Amino acid sequence: EMDQYLEQQETSYLNGWEEQEEYEDEQYYYGETNNDWLTEISRPRSHWEELRKSRYLEVMNTRSEKEDIRRLLERRTVTEFLESGLREKIDSLMMSR
């Protein structure tokens, strides 16, 4: 009977420890994410343009299962929109709201 009681105590202790560890992992992950999100969106447009260009080159120079994305980029409709004056108007409209 005493052994059974000790086993139950040990099991509940271990379960509590695992739950605490999961909670701490989640706090670390979500805490990092919140801070990083603000930092990320605060970067200048030039940063995002460079990322877009490098991603464009990566997709165009890589044979992969993402052939549909490659075809879209080859048609240039997405790229032309991103470089157009309409994009500027949409950006300023969104910033004014």
mmCIF file of N, CA and C in Angstrom:
data_model
loop_
_atom_site.group_PDB
_atom_site.id
_atom_site.type_symbol
_atom_site.label_atom_id
_atom_site.label_comp_id
_atom_site.label_asym_id
_atom_site.label_seq_id
_atom_site.Cartn_x
_atom_site.Cartn_y
_atom_site.Cartn_z
ATOM 1 N N GLU A 1 0.834 -1.193 0.000
ATOM 2 C CA GLU A 1 0.000 0.000 0.000
ATOM 3 C C GLU A 1 0.880 1.258 0.000
ATOM 4 N N MET A 2 1.911 1.260 0.807
ATOM 5 C CA MET A 2 2.820 2.409 0.856
ATOM 6 C C MET A 2 3.555 2.568 -0.474
ATOM 7 N N ASP A 3 3.967 1.434 -1.074
ATOM 8 C CA ASP A 3 4.648 1.490 -2.369
ATOM 9 C C ASP A 3 3.737 2.083 -3.440
ATOM 10 N N GLN A 4 2.472 1.688 -3.408
ATOM 11 C CA GLN A 4 1.503 2.191 -4.383
ATOM 12 C C GLN A 4 1.324 3.707 -4.211
ATOM 13 N N TYR A 5 1.258 4.140 -2.959
ATOM 14 C CA TYR A 5 1.117 5.568 -2.669
ATOM 15 C C TYR A 5 2.333 6.341 -3.196
ATOM 16 N N LEU A 6 3.536 5.820 -2.938
ATOM 17 C CA LEU A 6 4.755 6.483 -3.404
ATOM 18 C C LEU A 6 4.813 6.527 -4.932
ATOM 19 N N GLU A 7 4.361 5.440 -5.576
ATOM 20 C CA GLU A 7 4.322 5.408 -7.033
ATOM 21 C C GLU A 7 3.393 6.482 -7.588
ATOM 22 N N GLN A 8 2.235 6.638 -6.958
ATOM 23 C CA GLN A 8 1.274 7.658 -7.394
ATOM 24 C C GLN A 8 1.863 9.057 -7.221
ATOM 25 N N GLN A 9 2.532 9.264 -6.097
ATOM 26 C CA GLN A 9 3.148 10.567 -5.839
ATOM 27 C C GLN A 9 4.213 10.884 -6.894
ATOM 28 N N GLU A 10 5.027 9.865 -7.188
ATOM 29 C CA GLU A 10 6.092 10.052 -8.170
ATOM 30 C C GLU A 10 5.510 10.352 -9.554
ATOM 31 N N THR A 11 4.461 9.619 -9.927
ATOM 32 C CA THR A 11 3.818 9.826 -11.220
ATOM 33 C C THR A 11 3.221 11.220 -11.308
ATOM 34 N N SER A 12 2.524 11.654 -10.266
ATOM 35 C CA SER A 12 1.912 12.983 -10.308
ATOM 36 C C SER A 12 2.984 14.073 -10.323
ATOM 37 N N TYR A 13 4.095 13.841 -9.625
ATOM 38 C CA TYR A 13 5.189 14.806 -9.634
ATOM 39 C C TYR A 13 5.778 14.926 -11.037
ATOM 40 N N LEU A 14 6.025 13.768 -11.686
ATOM 41 C CA LEU A 14 6.599 13.779 -13.030
ATOM 42 C C LEU A 14 5.656 14.432 -14.025
ATOM 43 N N ASN A 15 4.360 14.152 -13.923
ATOM 44 C CA ASN A 15 3.387 14.774 -14.818
ATOM 45 C C ASN A 15 3.361 16.286 -14.629
ATOM 46 N N GLY A 16 3.396 16.720 -13.389
ATOM 47 C CA GLY A 16 3.416 18.153 -13.094
ATOM 48 C C GLY A 16 4.666 18.815 -13.641
ATOM 49 N N TRP A 17 5.791 18.121 -13.538
ATOM 50 C CA TRP A 17 7.051 18.646 -14.047
ATOM 51 C C TRP A 17 6.993 18.803 -15.561
ATOM 52 N N GLU A 18 6.436 17.781 -16.266
ATOM 53 C CA GLU A 18 6.323 17.851 -17.723
ATOM 54 C C GLU A 18 5.402 18.993 -18.147
ATOM 55 N N GLU A 19 4.291 19.165 -17.435
ATOM 56 C CA GLU A 19 3.364 20.247 -17.764
ATOM 57 C C GLU A 19 4.033 21.608 -17.581
ATOM 58 N N GLN A 20 4.797 21.751 -16.500
ATOM 59 C CA GLN A 20 5.498 23.007 -16.238
ATOM 60 C C GLN A 20 6.516 23.287 -17.341
ATOM 61 N N GLU A 21 7.213 22.230 -17.758
ATOM 62 C CA GLU A 21 8.211 22.392 -18.813
ATOM 63 C C GLU A 21 7.548 22.823 -20.122
ATOM 64 N N GLU A 22 6.402 22.208 -20.459
ATOM 65 C CA GLU A 22 5.667 22.591 -21.666
ATOM 66 C C GLU A 22 5.212 24.047 -21.578
ATOM 67 N N TYR A 23 4.723 24.446 -20.408
ATOM 68 C CA TYR A 23 4.266 25.820 -20.204
ATOM 69 C C TYR A 23 5.422 26.798 -20.423
ATOM 70 N N GLU A 24 6.586 26.477 -19.859
ATOM 71 C CA GLU A 24 7.745 27.355 -20.011
ATOM 72 C C GLU A 24 8.180 27.445 -21.471
ATOM 73 N N ASP A 25 8.140 26.300 -22.173
ATOM 74 C CA ASP A 25 8.491 26.306 -23.594
ATOM 75 C C ASP A 25 7.544 27.202 -24.373
ATOM 76 N N GLU A 26 6.252 27.101 -24.098
ATOM 77 C CA GLU A 26 5.258 27.922 -24.791
ATOM 78 C C GLU A 26 5.475 29.400 -24.497
ATOM 79 N N GLN A 27 5.729 29.720 -23.233
ATOM 80 C CA GLN A 27 5.954 31.113 -22.851
ATOM 81 C C GLN A 27 7.171 31.669 -23.589
ATOM 82 N N TYR A 28 8.218 30.866 -23.640
ATOM 83 C CA TYR A 28 9.433 31.300 -24.330
ATOM 84 C C TYR A 28 9.132 31.539 -25.802
ATOM 85 N N TYR A 29 8.463 30.580 -26.435
ATOM 86 C CA TYR A 29 8.171 30.680 -27.869
ATOM 87 C C TYR A 29 7.277 31.878 -28.163
ATOM 88 N N TYR A 30 6.159 31.993 -27.468
ATOM 89 C CA TYR A 30 5.218 33.065 -27.771
ATOM 90 C C TYR A 30 5.759 34.429 -27.356
ATOM 91 N N GLY A 31 6.508 34.477 -26.274
ATOM 92 C CA GLY A 31 7.122 35.735 -25.861
ATOM 93 C C GLY A 31 8.089 36.232 -26.919
ATOM 94 N N GLU A 32 8.924 35.315 -27.424
ATOM 95 C CA GLU A 32 9.863 35.662 -28.485
ATOM 96 C C GLU A 32 9.116 36.144 -29.724
ATOM 97 N N THR A 33 8.058 35.442 -30.059
ATOM 98 C CA THR A 33 7.300 35.768 -31.264
ATOM 99 C C THR A 33 6.719 37.168 -31.182
ATOM 100 N N ASN A 34 6.156 37.532 -30.048
ATOM 101 C CA ASN A 34 5.556 38.861 -29.917
ATOM 102 C C ASN A 34 6.588 39.962 -30.098
ATOM 103 N N ASN A 35 7.725 39.813 -29.453
ATOM 104 C CA ASN A 35 8.767 40.830 -29.574
ATOM 105 C C ASN A 35 9.313 40.889 -30.989
ATOM 106 N N ASP A 36 9.544 39.727 -31.589
ATOM 107 C CA ASP A 36 10.094 39.686 -32.935
ATOM 108 C C ASP A 36 9.120 40.253 -33.955
ATOM 109 N N TRP A 37 7.832 40.059 -33.744
ATOM 110 C CA TRP A 37 6.826 40.543 -34.681
ATOM 111 C C TRP A 37 6.931 42.061 -34.817
ATOM 112 N N LEU A 38 7.045 42.747 -33.698
ATOM 113 C CA LEU A 38 7.148 44.208 -33.741
ATOM 114 C C LEU A 38 8.431 44.649 -34.429
ATOM 115 N N THR A 39 9.509 43.959 -34.133
ATOM 116 C CA THR A 39 10.783 44.284 -34.759
ATOM 117 C C THR A 39 10.705 44.063 -36.261
ATOM 118 N N GLU A 40 10.111 42.931 -36.646
ATOM 119 C CA GLU A 40 10.017 42.590 -38.067
ATOM 120 C C GLU A 40 9.238 43.628 -38.866
ATOM 121 N N ILE A 41 8.060 44.020 -38.381
ATOM 122 C CA ILE A 41 7.232 44.931 -39.178
ATOM 123 C C ILE A 41 7.778 46.350 -39.206
ATOM 124 N N SER A 42 8.715 46.651 -38.322
ATOM 125 C CA SER A 42 9.276 48.003 -38.257
ATOM 126 C C SER A 42 10.415 48.215 -39.244
ATOM 127 N N ARG A 43 10.801 47.173 -39.932
ATOM 128 C CA ARG A 43 11.935 47.301 -40.852
ATOM 129 C C ARG A 43 11.567 48.167 -42.056
ATOM 130 N N PRO A 44 12.547 48.839 -42.643
ATOM 131 C CA PRO A 44 12.263 49.720 -43.785
ATOM 132 C C PRO A 44 11.848 48.929 -45.032
ATOM 133 N N ARG A 45 11.177 49.610 -45.938
ATOM 134 C CA ARG A 45 10.701 48.959 -47.164
ATOM 135 C C ARG A 45 11.860 48.329 -47.941
ATOM 136 N N SER A 46 13.016 48.975 -47.925
ATOM 137 C CA SER A 46 14.161 48.436 -48.674
ATOM 138 C C SER A 46 14.508 47.022 -48.212
ATOM 139 N N HIS A 47 14.350 46.770 -46.918
ATOM 140 C CA HIS A 47 14.597 45.426 -46.382
ATOM 141 C C HIS A 47 13.657 44.416 -47.029
ATOM 142 N N TRP A 48 12.376 44.765 -47.112
ATOM 143 C CA TRP A 48 11.373 43.853 -47.672
ATOM 144 C C TRP A 48 11.576 43.682 -49.171
ATOM 145 N N GLU A 49 11.989 44.743 -49.845
ATOM 146 C CA GLU A 49 12.252 44.640 -51.282
ATOM 147 C C GLU A 49 13.409 43.685 -51.546
ATOM 148 N N GLU A 50 14.449 43.780 -50.724
ATOM 149 C CA GLU A 50 15.590 42.872 -50.880
ATOM 150 C C GLU A 50 15.167 41.425 -50.645
ATOM 151 N N LEU A 51 14.347 41.197 -49.626
ATOM 152 C CA LEU A 51 13.851 39.840 -49.374
ATOM 153 C C LEU A 51 13.024 39.335 -50.549
ATOM 154 N N ARG A 52 12.181 40.207 -51.071
ATOM 155 C CA ARG A 52 11.333 39.819 -52.199
ATOM 156 C C ARG A 52 12.184 39.457 -53.412
ATOM 157 N N LYS A 53 13.184 40.276 -53.690
ATOM 158 C CA LYS A 53 14.049 40.009 -54.844
ATOM 159 C C LYS A 53 14.824 38.709 -54.676
ATOM 160 N N SER A 54 15.349 38.483 -53.478
ATOM 161 C CA SER A 54 16.110 37.249 -53.270
ATOM 162 C C SER A 54 15.205 36.022 -53.360
ATOM 163 N N ARG A 55 13.984 36.155 -52.855
ATOM 164 C CA ARG A 55 13.028 35.043 -52.955
ATOM 165 C C ARG A 55 12.651 34.799 -54.415
ATOM 166 N N TYR A 56 12.475 35.856 -55.169
ATOM 167 C CA TYR A 56 12.162 35.757 -56.594
ATOM 168 C C TYR A 56 13.267 34.989 -57.320
ATOM 169 N N LEU A 57 14.511 35.385 -57.075
ATOM 170 C CA LEU A 57 15.635 34.709 -57.726
ATOM 171 C C LEU A 57 15.735 33.254 -57.295
ATOM 172 N N GLU A 58 15.493 33.010 -56.027
ATOM 173 C CA GLU A 58 15.536 31.638 -55.516
ATOM 174 C C GLU A 58 14.501 30.757 -56.221
ATOM 175 N N VAL A 59 13.288 31.257 -56.344
ATOM 176 C CA VAL A 59 12.224 30.478 -56.993
ATOM 177 C C VAL A 59 12.536 30.283 -58.472
ATOM 178 N N MET A 60 13.010 31.327 -59.129
ATOM 179 C CA MET A 60 13.278 31.236 -60.567
ATOM 180 C C MET A 60 14.462 30.324 -60.881
ATOM 181 N N ASN A 61 15.402 30.223 -59.962
ATOM 182 C CA ASN A 61 16.609 29.426 -60.208
ATOM 183 C C ASN A 61 16.552 28.027 -59.611
ATOM 184 N N THR A 62 15.418 27.646 -59.073
ATOM 185 C CA THR A 62 15.301 26.344 -58.425
ATOM 186 C C THR A 62 14.180 25.547 -59.066
ATOM 187 N N ARG A 63 14.491 24.352 -59.456
ATOM 188 C CA ARG A 63 13.449 23.437 -59.932
ATOM 189 C C ARG A 63 12.839 22.791 -58.703
ATOM 190 N N SER A 64 11.543 22.925 -58.560
ATOM 191 C CA SER A 64 10.900 22.351 -57.380
ATOM 192 C C SER A 64 9.452 22.044 -57.670
ATOM 193 N N GLU A 65 8.745 21.617 -56.629
ATOM 194 C CA GLU A 65 7.315 21.329 -56.745
ATOM 195 C C GLU A 65 6.502 22.615 -56.853
ATOM 196 N N LYS A 66 7.145 23.756 -56.754
ATOM 197 C CA LYS A 66 6.443 25.044 -56.790
ATOM 198 C C LYS A 66 6.439 25.619 -58.208
ATOM 199 N N GLU A 67 6.201 24.779 -59.159
ATOM 200 C CA GLU A 67 6.214 25.199 -60.564
ATOM 201 C C GLU A 67 5.157 26.269 -60.849
ATOM 202 N N ASP A 68 4.009 26.171 -60.179
ATOM 203 C CA ASP A 68 2.940 27.150 -60.403
ATOM 204 C C ASP A 68 3.369 28.558 -59.993
ATOM 205 N N ILE A 69 4.104 28.660 -58.908
ATOM 206 C CA ILE A 69 4.605 29.968 -58.461
ATOM 207 C C ILE A 69 5.590 30.510 -59.495
ATOM 208 N N ARG A 70 6.431 29.633 -59.986
ATOM 209 C CA ARG A 70 7.422 30.026 -60.991
ATOM 210 C C ARG A 70 6.734 30.562 -62.252
ATOM 211 N N ARG A 71 5.681 29.886 -62.681
ATOM 212 C CA ARG A 71 4.952 30.336 -63.871
ATOM 213 C C ARG A 71 4.316 31.704 -63.645
ATOM 214 N N LEU A 72 3.766 31.893 -62.445
ATOM 215 C CA LEU A 72 3.179 33.203 -62.125
ATOM 216 C C LEU A 72 4.228 34.305 -62.220
ATOM 217 N N LEU A 73 5.380 34.031 -61.650
ATOM 218 C CA LEU A 73 6.452 35.025 -61.674
ATOM 219 C C LEU A 73 6.938 35.284 -63.096
ATOM 220 N N GLU A 74 6.956 34.241 -63.911
ATOM 221 C CA GLU A 74 7.370 34.427 -65.302
ATOM 222 C C GLU A 74 6.393 35.325 -66.052
ATOM 223 N N ARG A 75 5.118 35.222 -65.707
ATOM 224 C CA ARG A 75 4.122 36.089 -66.347
ATOM 225 C C ARG A 75 4.271 37.529 -65.886
ATOM 226 N N ARG A 76 4.923 37.718 -64.759
ATOM 227 C CA ARG A 76 5.270 39.023 -64.201
ATOM 228 C C ARG A 76 4.095 39.835 -63.679
ATOM 229 N N THR A 77 2.903 39.261 -63.652
ATOM 230 C CA THR A 77 1.767 40.049 -63.175
ATOM 231 C C THR A 77 1.944 40.436 -61.714
ATOM 232 N N VAL A 78 2.418 39.506 -60.901
ATOM 233 C CA VAL A 78 2.635 39.800 -59.477
ATOM 234 C C VAL A 78 3.756 40.814 -59.327
ATOM 235 N N THR A 79 4.854 40.564 -60.014
ATOM 236 C CA THR A 79 6.008 41.459 -59.913
ATOM 237 C C THR A 79 5.669 42.857 -60.413
ATOM 238 N N GLU A 80 4.953 42.926 -61.521
ATOM 239 C CA GLU A 80 4.573 44.234 -62.054
ATOM 240 C C GLU A 80 3.669 44.986 -61.086
ATOM 241 N N PHE A 81 2.769 44.257 -60.441
ATOM 242 C CA PHE A 81 1.920 44.922 -59.454
ATOM 243 C C PHE A 81 2.763 45.463 -58.311
ATOM 244 N N LEU A 82 3.698 44.637 -57.819
ATOM 245 C CA LEU A 82 4.524 45.059 -56.692
ATOM 246 C C LEU A 82 5.382 46.270 -57.035
ATOM 247 N N GLU A 83 5.702 46.432 -58.298
ATOM 248 C CA GLU A 83 6.529 47.563 -58.721
ATOM 249 C C GLU A 83 5.703 48.741 -59.234
ATOM 250 N N SER A 84 4.405 48.605 -59.269
ATOM 251 C CA SER A 84 3.552 49.625 -59.887
ATOM 252 C C SER A 84 3.187 50.765 -58.940
ATOM 253 N N GLY A 85 2.650 51.824 -59.545
ATOM 254 C CA GLY A 85 2.160 52.953 -58.770
ATOM 255 C C GLY A 85 0.919 52.593 -57.974
ATOM 256 N N LEU A 86 0.154 51.611 -58.467
ATOM 257 C CA LEU A 86 -1.042 51.170 -57.745
ATOM 258 C C LEU A 86 -0.670 50.640 -56.366
ATOM 259 N N ARG A 87 0.449 49.945 -56.303
ATOM 260 C CA ARG A 87 0.895 49.442 -55.010
ATOM 261 C C ARG A 87 1.174 50.601 -54.052
ATOM 262 N N GLU A 88 1.805 51.637 -54.565
ATOM 263 C CA GLU A 88 2.093 52.817 -53.745
ATOM 264 C C GLU A 88 0.804 53.428 -53.208
ATOM 265 N N LYS A 89 -0.201 53.527 -54.069
ATOM 266 C CA LYS A 89 -1.486 54.093 -53.650
ATOM 267 C C LYS A 89 -2.139 53.232 -52.575
ATOM 268 N N ILE A 90 -2.102 51.925 -52.769
ATOM 269 C CA ILE A 90 -2.692 51.015 -51.781
ATOM 270 C C ILE A 90 -1.949 51.121 -50.456
ATOM 271 N N ASP A 91 -0.607 51.160 -50.521
ATOM 272 C CA ASP A 91 0.191 51.301 -49.299
ATOM 273 C C ASP A 91 -0.160 52.579 -48.545
ATOM 274 N N SER A 92 -0.243 53.695 -49.270
ATOM 275 C CA SER A 92 -0.538 54.965 -48.591
ATOM 276 C C SER A 92 -1.956 54.974 -48.043
ATOM 277 N N LEU A 93 -2.884 54.361 -48.764
ATOM 278 C CA LEU A 93 -4.252 54.261 -48.272
ATOM 279 C C LEU A 93 -4.306 53.455 -46.979
ATOM 280 N N MET A 94 -3.584 52.354 -46.954
ATOM 281 C CA MET A 94 -3.577 51.509 -45.752
ATOM 282 C C MET A 94 -2.915 52.218 -44.578
ATOM 283 N N MET A 95 -1.869 52.986 -44.867
ATOM 284 C CA MET A 95 -1.171 53.701 -43.799
ATOM 285 C C MET A 95 -2.025 54.836 -43.240
ATOM 286 N N SER A 96 -2.908 55.393 -44.059
ATOM 287 C CA SER A 96 -3.720 56.520 -43.604
ATOM 288 C C SER A 96 -4.905 56.074 -42.751
ATOM 289 N N ARG A 97 -5.217 54.814 -42.758
ATOM 290 C CA ARG A 97 -6.379 54.318 -41.999
ATOM 291 C C ARG A 97 -6.019 53.905 -40.622
#
